PDB file of C-alpha atoms and ligand atoms in Angstrom:
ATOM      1  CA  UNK A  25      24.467   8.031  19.817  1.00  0.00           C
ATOM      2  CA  UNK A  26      21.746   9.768  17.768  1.00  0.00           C
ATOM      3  CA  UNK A  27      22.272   8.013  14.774  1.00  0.00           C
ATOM      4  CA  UNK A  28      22.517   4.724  16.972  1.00  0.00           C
ATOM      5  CA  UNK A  29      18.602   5.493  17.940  1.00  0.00           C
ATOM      6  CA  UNK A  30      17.602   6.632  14.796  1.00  0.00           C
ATOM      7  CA  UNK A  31      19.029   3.301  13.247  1.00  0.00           C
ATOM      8  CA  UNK A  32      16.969   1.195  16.520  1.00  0.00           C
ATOM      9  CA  UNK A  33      13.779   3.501  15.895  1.00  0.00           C
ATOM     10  CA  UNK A  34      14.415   1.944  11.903  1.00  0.00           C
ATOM     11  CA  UNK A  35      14.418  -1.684  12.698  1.00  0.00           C
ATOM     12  CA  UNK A  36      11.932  -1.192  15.172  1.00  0.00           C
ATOM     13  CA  UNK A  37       9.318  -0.121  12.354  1.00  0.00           C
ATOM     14  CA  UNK A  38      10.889  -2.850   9.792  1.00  0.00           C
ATOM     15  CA  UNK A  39       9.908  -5.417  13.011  1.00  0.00           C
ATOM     16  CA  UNK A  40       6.372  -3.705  14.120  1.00  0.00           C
ATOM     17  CA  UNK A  41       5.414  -4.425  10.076  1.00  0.00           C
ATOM     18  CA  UNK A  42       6.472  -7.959   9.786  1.00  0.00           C
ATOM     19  CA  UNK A  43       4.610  -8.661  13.080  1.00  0.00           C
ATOM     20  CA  UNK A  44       1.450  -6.766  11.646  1.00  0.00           C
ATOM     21  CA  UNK A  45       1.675  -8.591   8.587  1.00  0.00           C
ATOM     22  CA  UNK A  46       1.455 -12.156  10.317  1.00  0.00           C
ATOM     23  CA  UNK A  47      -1.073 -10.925  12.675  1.00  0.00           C
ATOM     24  CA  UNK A  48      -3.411  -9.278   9.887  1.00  0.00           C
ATOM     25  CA  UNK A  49      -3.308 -12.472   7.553  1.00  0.00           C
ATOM     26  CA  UNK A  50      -3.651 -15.351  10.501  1.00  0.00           C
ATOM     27  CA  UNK A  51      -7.026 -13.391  11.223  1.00  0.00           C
ATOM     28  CA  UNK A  52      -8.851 -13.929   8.160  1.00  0.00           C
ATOM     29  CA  UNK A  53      -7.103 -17.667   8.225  1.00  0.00           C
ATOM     30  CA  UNK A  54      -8.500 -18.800  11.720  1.00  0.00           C
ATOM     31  CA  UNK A  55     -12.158 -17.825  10.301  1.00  0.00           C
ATOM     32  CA  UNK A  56     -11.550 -19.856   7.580  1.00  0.00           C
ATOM     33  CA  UNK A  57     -10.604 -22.891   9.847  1.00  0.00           C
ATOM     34  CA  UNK A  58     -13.144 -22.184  11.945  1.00  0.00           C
ATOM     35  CA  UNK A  59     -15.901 -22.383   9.212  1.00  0.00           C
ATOM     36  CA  UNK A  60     -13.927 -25.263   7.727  1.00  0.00           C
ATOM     37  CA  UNK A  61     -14.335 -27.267  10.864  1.00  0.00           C
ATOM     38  CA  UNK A  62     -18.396 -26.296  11.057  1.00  0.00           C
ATOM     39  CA  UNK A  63     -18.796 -27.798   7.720  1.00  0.00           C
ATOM     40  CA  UNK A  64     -17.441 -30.910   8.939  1.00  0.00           C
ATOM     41  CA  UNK A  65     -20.821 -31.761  11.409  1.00  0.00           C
ATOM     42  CA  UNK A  66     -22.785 -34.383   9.540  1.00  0.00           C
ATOM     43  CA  UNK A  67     -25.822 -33.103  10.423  1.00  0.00           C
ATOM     44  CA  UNK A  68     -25.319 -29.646   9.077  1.00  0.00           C
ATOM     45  CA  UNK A  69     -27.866 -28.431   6.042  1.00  0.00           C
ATOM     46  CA  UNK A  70     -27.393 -27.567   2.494  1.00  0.00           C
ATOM     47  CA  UNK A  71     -28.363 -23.708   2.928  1.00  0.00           C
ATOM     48  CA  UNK A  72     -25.584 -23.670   6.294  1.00  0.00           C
ATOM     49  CA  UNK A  73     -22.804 -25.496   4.139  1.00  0.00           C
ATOM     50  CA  UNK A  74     -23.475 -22.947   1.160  1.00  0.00           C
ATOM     51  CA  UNK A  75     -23.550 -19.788   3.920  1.00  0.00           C
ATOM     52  CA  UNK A  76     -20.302 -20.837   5.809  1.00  0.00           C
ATOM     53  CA  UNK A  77     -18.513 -21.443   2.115  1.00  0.00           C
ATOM     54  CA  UNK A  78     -19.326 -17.998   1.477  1.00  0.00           C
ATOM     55  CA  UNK A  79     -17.811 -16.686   4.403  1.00  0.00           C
ATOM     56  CA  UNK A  80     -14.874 -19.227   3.833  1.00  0.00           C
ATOM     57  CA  UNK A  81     -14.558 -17.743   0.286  1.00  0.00           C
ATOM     58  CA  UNK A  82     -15.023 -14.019   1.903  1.00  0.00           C
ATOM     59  CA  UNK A  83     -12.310 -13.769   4.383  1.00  0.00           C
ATOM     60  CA  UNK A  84      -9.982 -15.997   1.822  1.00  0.00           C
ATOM     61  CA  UNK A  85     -10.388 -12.888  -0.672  1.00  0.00           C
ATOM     62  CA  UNK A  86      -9.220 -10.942   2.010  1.00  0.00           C
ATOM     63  CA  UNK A  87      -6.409 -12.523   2.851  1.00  0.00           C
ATOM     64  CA  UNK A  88      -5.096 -11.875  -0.768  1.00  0.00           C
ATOM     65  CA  UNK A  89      -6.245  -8.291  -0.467  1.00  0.00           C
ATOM     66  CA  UNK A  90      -3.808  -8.034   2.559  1.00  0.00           C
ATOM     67  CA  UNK A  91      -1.054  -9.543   0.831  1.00  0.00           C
ATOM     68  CA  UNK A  92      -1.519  -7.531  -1.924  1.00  0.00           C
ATOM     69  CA  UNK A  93      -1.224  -4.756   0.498  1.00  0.00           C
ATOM     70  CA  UNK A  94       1.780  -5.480   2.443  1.00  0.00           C
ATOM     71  CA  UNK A  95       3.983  -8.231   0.339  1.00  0.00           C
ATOM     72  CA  UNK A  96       3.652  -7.724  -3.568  1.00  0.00           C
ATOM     73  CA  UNK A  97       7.381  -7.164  -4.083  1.00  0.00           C
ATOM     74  CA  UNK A  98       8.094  -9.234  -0.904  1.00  0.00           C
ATOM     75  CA  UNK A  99      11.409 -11.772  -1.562  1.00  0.00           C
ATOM     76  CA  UNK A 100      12.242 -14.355   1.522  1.00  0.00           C
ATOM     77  CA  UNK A 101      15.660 -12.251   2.012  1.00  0.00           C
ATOM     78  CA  UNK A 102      14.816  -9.217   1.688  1.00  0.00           C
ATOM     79  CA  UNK A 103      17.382  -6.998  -0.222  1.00  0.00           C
ATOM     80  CA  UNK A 104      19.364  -4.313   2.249  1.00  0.00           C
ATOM     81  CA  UNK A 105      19.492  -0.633   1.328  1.00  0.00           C
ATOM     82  CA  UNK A 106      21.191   0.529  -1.837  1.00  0.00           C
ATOM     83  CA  UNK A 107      21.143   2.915  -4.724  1.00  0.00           C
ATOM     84  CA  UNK A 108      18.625   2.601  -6.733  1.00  0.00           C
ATOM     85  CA  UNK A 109      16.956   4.616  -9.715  1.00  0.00           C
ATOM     86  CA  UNK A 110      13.609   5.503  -9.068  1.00  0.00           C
ATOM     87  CA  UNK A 111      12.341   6.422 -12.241  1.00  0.00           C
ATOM     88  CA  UNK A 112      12.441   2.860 -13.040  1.00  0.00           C
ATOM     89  CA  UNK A 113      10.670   1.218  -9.947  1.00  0.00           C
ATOM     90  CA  UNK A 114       8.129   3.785 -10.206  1.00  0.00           C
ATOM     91  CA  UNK A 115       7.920   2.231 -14.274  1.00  0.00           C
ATOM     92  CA  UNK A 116       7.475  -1.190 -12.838  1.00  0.00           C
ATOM     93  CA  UNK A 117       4.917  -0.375 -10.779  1.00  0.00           C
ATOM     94  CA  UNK A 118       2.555   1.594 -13.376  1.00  0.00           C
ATOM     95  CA  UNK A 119       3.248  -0.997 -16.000  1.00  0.00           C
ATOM     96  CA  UNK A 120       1.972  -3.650 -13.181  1.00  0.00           C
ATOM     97  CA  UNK A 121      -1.235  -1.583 -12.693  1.00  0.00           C
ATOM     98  CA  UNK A 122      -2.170  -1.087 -16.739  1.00  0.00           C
ATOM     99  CA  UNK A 123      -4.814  -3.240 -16.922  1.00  0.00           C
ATOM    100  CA  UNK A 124      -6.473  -1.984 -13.138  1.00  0.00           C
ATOM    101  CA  UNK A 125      -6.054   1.573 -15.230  1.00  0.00           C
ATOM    102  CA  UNK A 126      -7.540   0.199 -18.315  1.00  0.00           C
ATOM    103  CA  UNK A 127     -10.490  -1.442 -16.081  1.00  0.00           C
ATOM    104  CA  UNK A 128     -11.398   2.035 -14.767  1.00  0.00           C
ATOM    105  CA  UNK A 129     -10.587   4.152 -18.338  1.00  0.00           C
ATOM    106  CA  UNK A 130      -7.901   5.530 -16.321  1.00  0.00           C
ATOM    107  CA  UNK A 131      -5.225   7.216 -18.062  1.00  0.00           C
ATOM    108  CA  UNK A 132      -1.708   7.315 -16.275  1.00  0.00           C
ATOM    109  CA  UNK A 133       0.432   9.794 -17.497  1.00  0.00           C
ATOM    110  CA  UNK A 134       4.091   9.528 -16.010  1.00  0.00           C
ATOM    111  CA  UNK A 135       7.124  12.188 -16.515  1.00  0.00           C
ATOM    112  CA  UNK A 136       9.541   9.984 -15.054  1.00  0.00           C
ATOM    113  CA  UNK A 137      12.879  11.999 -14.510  1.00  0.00           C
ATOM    114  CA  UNK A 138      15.926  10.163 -13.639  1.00  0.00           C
ATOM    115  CA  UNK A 139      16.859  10.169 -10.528  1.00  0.00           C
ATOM    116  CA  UNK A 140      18.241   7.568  -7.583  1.00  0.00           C
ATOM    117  CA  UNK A 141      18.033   7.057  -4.043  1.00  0.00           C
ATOM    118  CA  UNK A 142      19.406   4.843  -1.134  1.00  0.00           C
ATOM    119  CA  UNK A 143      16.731   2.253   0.482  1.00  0.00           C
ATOM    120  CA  UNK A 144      14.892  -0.599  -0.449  1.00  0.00           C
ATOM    121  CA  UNK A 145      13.254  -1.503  -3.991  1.00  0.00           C
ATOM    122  CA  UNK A 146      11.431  -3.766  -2.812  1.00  0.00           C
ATOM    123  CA  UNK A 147       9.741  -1.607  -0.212  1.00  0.00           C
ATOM    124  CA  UNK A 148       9.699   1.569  -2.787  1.00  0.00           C
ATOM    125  CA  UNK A 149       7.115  -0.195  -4.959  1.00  0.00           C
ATOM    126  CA  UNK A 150       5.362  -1.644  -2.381  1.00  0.00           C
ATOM    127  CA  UNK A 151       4.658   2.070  -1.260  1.00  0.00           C
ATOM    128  CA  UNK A 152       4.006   3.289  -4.669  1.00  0.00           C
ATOM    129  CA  UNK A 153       1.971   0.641  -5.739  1.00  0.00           C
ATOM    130  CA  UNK A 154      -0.558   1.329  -2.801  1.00  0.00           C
ATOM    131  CA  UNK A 155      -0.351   5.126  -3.030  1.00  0.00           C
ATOM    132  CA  UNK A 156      -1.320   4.592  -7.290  1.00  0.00           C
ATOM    133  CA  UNK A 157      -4.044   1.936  -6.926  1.00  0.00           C
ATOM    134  CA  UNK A 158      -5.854   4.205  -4.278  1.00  0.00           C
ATOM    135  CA  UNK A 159      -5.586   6.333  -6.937  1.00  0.00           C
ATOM    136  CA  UNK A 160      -7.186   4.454  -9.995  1.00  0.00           C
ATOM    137  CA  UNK A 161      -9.790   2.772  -7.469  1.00  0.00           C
ATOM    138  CA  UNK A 162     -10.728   6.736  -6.537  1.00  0.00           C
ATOM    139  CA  UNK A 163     -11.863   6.941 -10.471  1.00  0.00           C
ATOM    140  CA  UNK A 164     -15.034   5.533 -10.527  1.00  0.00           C
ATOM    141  CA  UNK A 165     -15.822   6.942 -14.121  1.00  0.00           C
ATOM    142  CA  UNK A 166     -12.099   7.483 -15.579  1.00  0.00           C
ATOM    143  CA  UNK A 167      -9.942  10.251 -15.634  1.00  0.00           C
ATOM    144  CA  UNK A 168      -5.893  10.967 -15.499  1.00  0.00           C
ATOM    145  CA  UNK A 169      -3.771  10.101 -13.213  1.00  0.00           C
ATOM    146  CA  UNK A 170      -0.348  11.912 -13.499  1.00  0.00           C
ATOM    147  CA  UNK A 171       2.907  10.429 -11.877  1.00  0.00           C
ATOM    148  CA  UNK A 172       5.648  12.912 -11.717  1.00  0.00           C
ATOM    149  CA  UNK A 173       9.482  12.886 -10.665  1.00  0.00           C
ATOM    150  CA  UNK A 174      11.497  16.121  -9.594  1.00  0.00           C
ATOM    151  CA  UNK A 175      14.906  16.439  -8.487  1.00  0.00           C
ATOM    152  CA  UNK A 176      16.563  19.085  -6.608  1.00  0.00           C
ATOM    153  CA  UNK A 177      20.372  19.099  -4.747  1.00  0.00           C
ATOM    154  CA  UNK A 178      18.287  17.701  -1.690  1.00  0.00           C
ATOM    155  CA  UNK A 179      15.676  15.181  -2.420  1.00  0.00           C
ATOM    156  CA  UNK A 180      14.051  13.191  -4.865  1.00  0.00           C
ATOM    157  CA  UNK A 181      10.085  14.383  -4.900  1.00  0.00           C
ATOM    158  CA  UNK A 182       7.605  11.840  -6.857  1.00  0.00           C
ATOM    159  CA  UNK A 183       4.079  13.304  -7.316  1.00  0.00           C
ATOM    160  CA  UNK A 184       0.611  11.127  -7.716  1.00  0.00           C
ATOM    161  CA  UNK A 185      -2.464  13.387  -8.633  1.00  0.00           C
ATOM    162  CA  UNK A 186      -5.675  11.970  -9.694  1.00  0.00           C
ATOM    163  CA  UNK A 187      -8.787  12.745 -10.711  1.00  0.00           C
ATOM    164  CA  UNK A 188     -10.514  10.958  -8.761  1.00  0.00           C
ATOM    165  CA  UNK A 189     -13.716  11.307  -5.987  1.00  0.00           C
ATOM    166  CA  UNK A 190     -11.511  12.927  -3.656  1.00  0.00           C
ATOM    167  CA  UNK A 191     -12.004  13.028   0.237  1.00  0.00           C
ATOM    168  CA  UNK A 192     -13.806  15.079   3.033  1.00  0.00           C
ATOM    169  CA  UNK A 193     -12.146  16.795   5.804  1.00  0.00           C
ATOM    170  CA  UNK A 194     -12.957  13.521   8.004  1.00  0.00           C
ATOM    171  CA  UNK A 195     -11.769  11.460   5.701  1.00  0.00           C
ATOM    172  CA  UNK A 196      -8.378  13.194   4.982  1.00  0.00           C
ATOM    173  CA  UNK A 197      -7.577  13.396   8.837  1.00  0.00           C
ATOM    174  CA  UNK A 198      -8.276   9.399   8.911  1.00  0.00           C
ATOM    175  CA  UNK A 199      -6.096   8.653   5.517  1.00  0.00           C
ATOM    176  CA  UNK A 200      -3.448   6.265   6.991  1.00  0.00           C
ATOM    177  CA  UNK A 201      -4.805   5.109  10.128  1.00  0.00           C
ATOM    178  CA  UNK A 202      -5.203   1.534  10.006  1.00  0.00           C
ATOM    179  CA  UNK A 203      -8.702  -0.144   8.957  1.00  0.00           C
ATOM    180  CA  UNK A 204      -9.825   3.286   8.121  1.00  0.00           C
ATOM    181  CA  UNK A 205     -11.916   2.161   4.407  1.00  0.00           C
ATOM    182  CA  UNK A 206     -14.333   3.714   2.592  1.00  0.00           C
ATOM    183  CA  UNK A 207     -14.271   0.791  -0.031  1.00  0.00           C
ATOM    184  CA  UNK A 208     -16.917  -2.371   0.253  1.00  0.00           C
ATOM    185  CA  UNK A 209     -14.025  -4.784   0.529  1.00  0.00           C
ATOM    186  CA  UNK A 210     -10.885  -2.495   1.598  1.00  0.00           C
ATOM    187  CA  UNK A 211      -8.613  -3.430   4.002  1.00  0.00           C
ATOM    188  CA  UNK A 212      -7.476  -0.042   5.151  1.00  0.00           C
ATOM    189  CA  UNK A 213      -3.826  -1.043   5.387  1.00  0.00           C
ATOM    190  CA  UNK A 214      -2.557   0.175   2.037  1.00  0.00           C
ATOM    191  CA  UNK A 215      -1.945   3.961   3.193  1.00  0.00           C
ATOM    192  CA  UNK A 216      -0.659   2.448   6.263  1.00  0.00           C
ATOM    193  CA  UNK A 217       1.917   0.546   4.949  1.00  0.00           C
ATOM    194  CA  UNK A 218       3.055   3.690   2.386  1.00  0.00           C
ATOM    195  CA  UNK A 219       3.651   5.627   5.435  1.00  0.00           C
ATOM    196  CA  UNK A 220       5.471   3.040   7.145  1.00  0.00           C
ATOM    197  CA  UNK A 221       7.726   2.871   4.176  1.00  0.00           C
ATOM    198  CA  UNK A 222       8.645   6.621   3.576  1.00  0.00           C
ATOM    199  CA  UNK A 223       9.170   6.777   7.071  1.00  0.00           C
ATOM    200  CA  UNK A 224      11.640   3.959   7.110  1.00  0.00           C
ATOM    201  CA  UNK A 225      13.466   6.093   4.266  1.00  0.00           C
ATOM    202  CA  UNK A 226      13.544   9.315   5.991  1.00  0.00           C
ATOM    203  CA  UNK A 227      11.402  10.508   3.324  1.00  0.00           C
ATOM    204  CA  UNK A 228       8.320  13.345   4.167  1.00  0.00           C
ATOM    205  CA  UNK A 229       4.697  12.828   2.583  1.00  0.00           C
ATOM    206  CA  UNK A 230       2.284  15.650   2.200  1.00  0.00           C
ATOM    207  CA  UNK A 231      -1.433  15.024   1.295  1.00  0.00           C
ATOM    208  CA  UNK A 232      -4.293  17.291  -0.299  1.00  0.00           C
ATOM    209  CA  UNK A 233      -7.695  16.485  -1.217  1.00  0.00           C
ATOM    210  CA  UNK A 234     -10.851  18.089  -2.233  1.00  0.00           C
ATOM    211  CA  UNK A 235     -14.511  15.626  -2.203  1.00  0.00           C
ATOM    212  CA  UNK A 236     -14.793  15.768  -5.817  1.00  0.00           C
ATOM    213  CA  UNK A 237     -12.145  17.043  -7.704  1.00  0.00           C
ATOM    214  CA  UNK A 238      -9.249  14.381  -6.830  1.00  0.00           C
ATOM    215  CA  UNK A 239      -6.223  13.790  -4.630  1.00  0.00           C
ATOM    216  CA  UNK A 240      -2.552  14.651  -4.540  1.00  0.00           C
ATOM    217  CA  UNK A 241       0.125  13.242  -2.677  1.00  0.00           C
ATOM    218  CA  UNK A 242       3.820  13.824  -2.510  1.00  0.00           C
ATOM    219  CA  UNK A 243       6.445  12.134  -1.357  1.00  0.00           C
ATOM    220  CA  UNK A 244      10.255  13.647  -1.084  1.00  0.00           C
ATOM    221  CA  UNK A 245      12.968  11.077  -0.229  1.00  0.00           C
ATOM    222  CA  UNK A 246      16.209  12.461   0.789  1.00  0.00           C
ATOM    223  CA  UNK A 247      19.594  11.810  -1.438  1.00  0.00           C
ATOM    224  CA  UNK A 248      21.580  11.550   1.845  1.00  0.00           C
ATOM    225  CA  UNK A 249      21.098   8.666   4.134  1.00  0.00           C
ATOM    226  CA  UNK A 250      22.736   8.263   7.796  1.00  0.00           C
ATOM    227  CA  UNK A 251      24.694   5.163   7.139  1.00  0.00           C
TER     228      UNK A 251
HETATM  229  P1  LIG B  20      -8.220   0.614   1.038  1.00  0.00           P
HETATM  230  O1  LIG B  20      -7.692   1.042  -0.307  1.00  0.00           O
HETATM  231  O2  LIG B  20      -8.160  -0.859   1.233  1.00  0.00           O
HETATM  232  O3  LIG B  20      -9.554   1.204   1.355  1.00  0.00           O
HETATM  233  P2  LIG B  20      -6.075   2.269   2.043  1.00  0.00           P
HETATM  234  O4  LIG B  20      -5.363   2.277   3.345  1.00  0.00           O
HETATM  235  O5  LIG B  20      -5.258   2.038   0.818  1.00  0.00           O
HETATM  236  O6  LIG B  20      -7.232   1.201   2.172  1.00  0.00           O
HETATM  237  O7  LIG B  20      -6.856   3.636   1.896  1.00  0.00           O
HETATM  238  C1  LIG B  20      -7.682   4.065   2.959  1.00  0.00           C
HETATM  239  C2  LIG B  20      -8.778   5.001   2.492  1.00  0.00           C
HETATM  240  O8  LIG B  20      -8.215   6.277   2.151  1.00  0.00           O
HETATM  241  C3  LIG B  20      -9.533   4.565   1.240  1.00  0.00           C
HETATM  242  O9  LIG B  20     -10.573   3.658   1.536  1.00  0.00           O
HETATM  243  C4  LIG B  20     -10.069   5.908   0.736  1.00  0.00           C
HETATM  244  O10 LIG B  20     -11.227   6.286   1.439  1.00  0.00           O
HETATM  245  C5  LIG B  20      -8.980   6.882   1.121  1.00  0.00           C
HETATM  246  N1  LIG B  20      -8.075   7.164  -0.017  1.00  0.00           N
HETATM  247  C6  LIG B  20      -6.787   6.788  -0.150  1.00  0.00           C
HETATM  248  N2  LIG B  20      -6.254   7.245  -1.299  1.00  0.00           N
HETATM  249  C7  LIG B  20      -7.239   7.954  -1.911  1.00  0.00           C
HETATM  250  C8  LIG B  20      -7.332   8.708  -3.144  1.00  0.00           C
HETATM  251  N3  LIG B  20      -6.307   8.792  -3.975  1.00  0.00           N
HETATM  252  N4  LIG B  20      -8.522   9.325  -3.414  1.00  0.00           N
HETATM  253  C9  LIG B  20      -9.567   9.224  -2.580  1.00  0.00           C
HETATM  254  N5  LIG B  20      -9.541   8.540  -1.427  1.00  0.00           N
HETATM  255  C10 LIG B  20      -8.400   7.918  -1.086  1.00  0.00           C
HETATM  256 MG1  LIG B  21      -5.685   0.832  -0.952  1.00  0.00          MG
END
């Protein structure tokens, strides 16, 4: 019976996402039509064409910054849970964000040791990938950012420190609660979505910050999943 809840409480997450994810992108979509349809009056001015596109343009950017978010790795069937060696997604994921790094003079630095878990791919970058970009985008003027795999007989725990501006006390207690941004044009759904994922894989997160000095979060994903 308890692993029949756990499994509901699973699918129930896996469903609450996919209905975010519709409902976050049709948002920034109706403005668009909305706009779309103003610019259609005849009688409507140069200087009111030009300030709707803008907005058009605006809330089309963050449309892709919500995808980007939520459905980078996203397939149309999306694979079930399985083995799969983590050291390798996580290699994916930093190769993907090289030239973000290089944009910042970040430096990632990644002791990748072997290791594999049951769950989703897909979803395992998806979480990574937010969790590492917050990361380079918290490095204004460069540093490190270190990525870092250990293994003991019970979990799998992956490290991301950076070097970055850090967070207040405020801040930290608001990391993961949706639209919570301190960035011009976040969305303040990457965290979010992280979360959502290592919860999904009965995995534990842990997160320190000083304002400052930089960030470090760790994740620890169990070898042993309830079938
Ligand atoms: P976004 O990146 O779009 O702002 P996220 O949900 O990914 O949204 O992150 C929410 C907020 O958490 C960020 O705006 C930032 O203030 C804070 N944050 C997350 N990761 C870090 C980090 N590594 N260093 C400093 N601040 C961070
Ligand atoms: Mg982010």
């Amino acid at each position: 019976i308890r692993s029949e809840a756990i499994k509901l409480e699973k699918m129930e997450v896996v469903s609450q996402l996919a209905a975010s994810i519709s409902h976050e992108i049709r948002n920034p979509l109706t403005v668009v039509k909305g706009f779309m349809q103003l610019m259609k009056a005849k009688d409507i001015s140069e200087e009111a064409k030009e300030q709707y596109m803008n907005i058009a343009l605006e809330e089309l950017n963050r449309a892709c910054a919500i995808i980007d978010d939520y459905l980078t790795f996203a397939k149309p069937f999306p694979e079930k849970s399985e083995p799969f060696p983590v050291h390798h997604e996580l290699k994916k994921v930093i190769d993907m964000l090289r030239p973000l790094a290089n944009m910042h003079g970040v430096q990632i630095v990644a002791t990748l040791t072997p290791a594999t878990v049951v769950g989703n791919a897909q979803y395992f970058r998806q979480c990574f990938l937010n969790i590492i970009k917050n990361g380079i985008e918290a490095m204004e003027n460069g540093g490190a950012l270190y990525v870092d795999v250990h293994v003991d007989e019970k979990a799998v725990t992956i490290v991301v420190c950076d070097e970055g501006e850090g967070m207040t006390k405020e801040q930290l207690a608001r990391f993961g609660e949706p639209y919570f941004s301190t960035k011009e044009k976040g969305t303040g759904l990457g965290a979010m979505v992280s979360i959502r994922i290592i919860e999904m894989m009965n995995g534990t997160w842990n997160i320190k910050s000083e304002k400052g000095r930089g960030t470090t979060i760790t994740v620890s994903l169990p070898f042993l999943l309830e079938k």
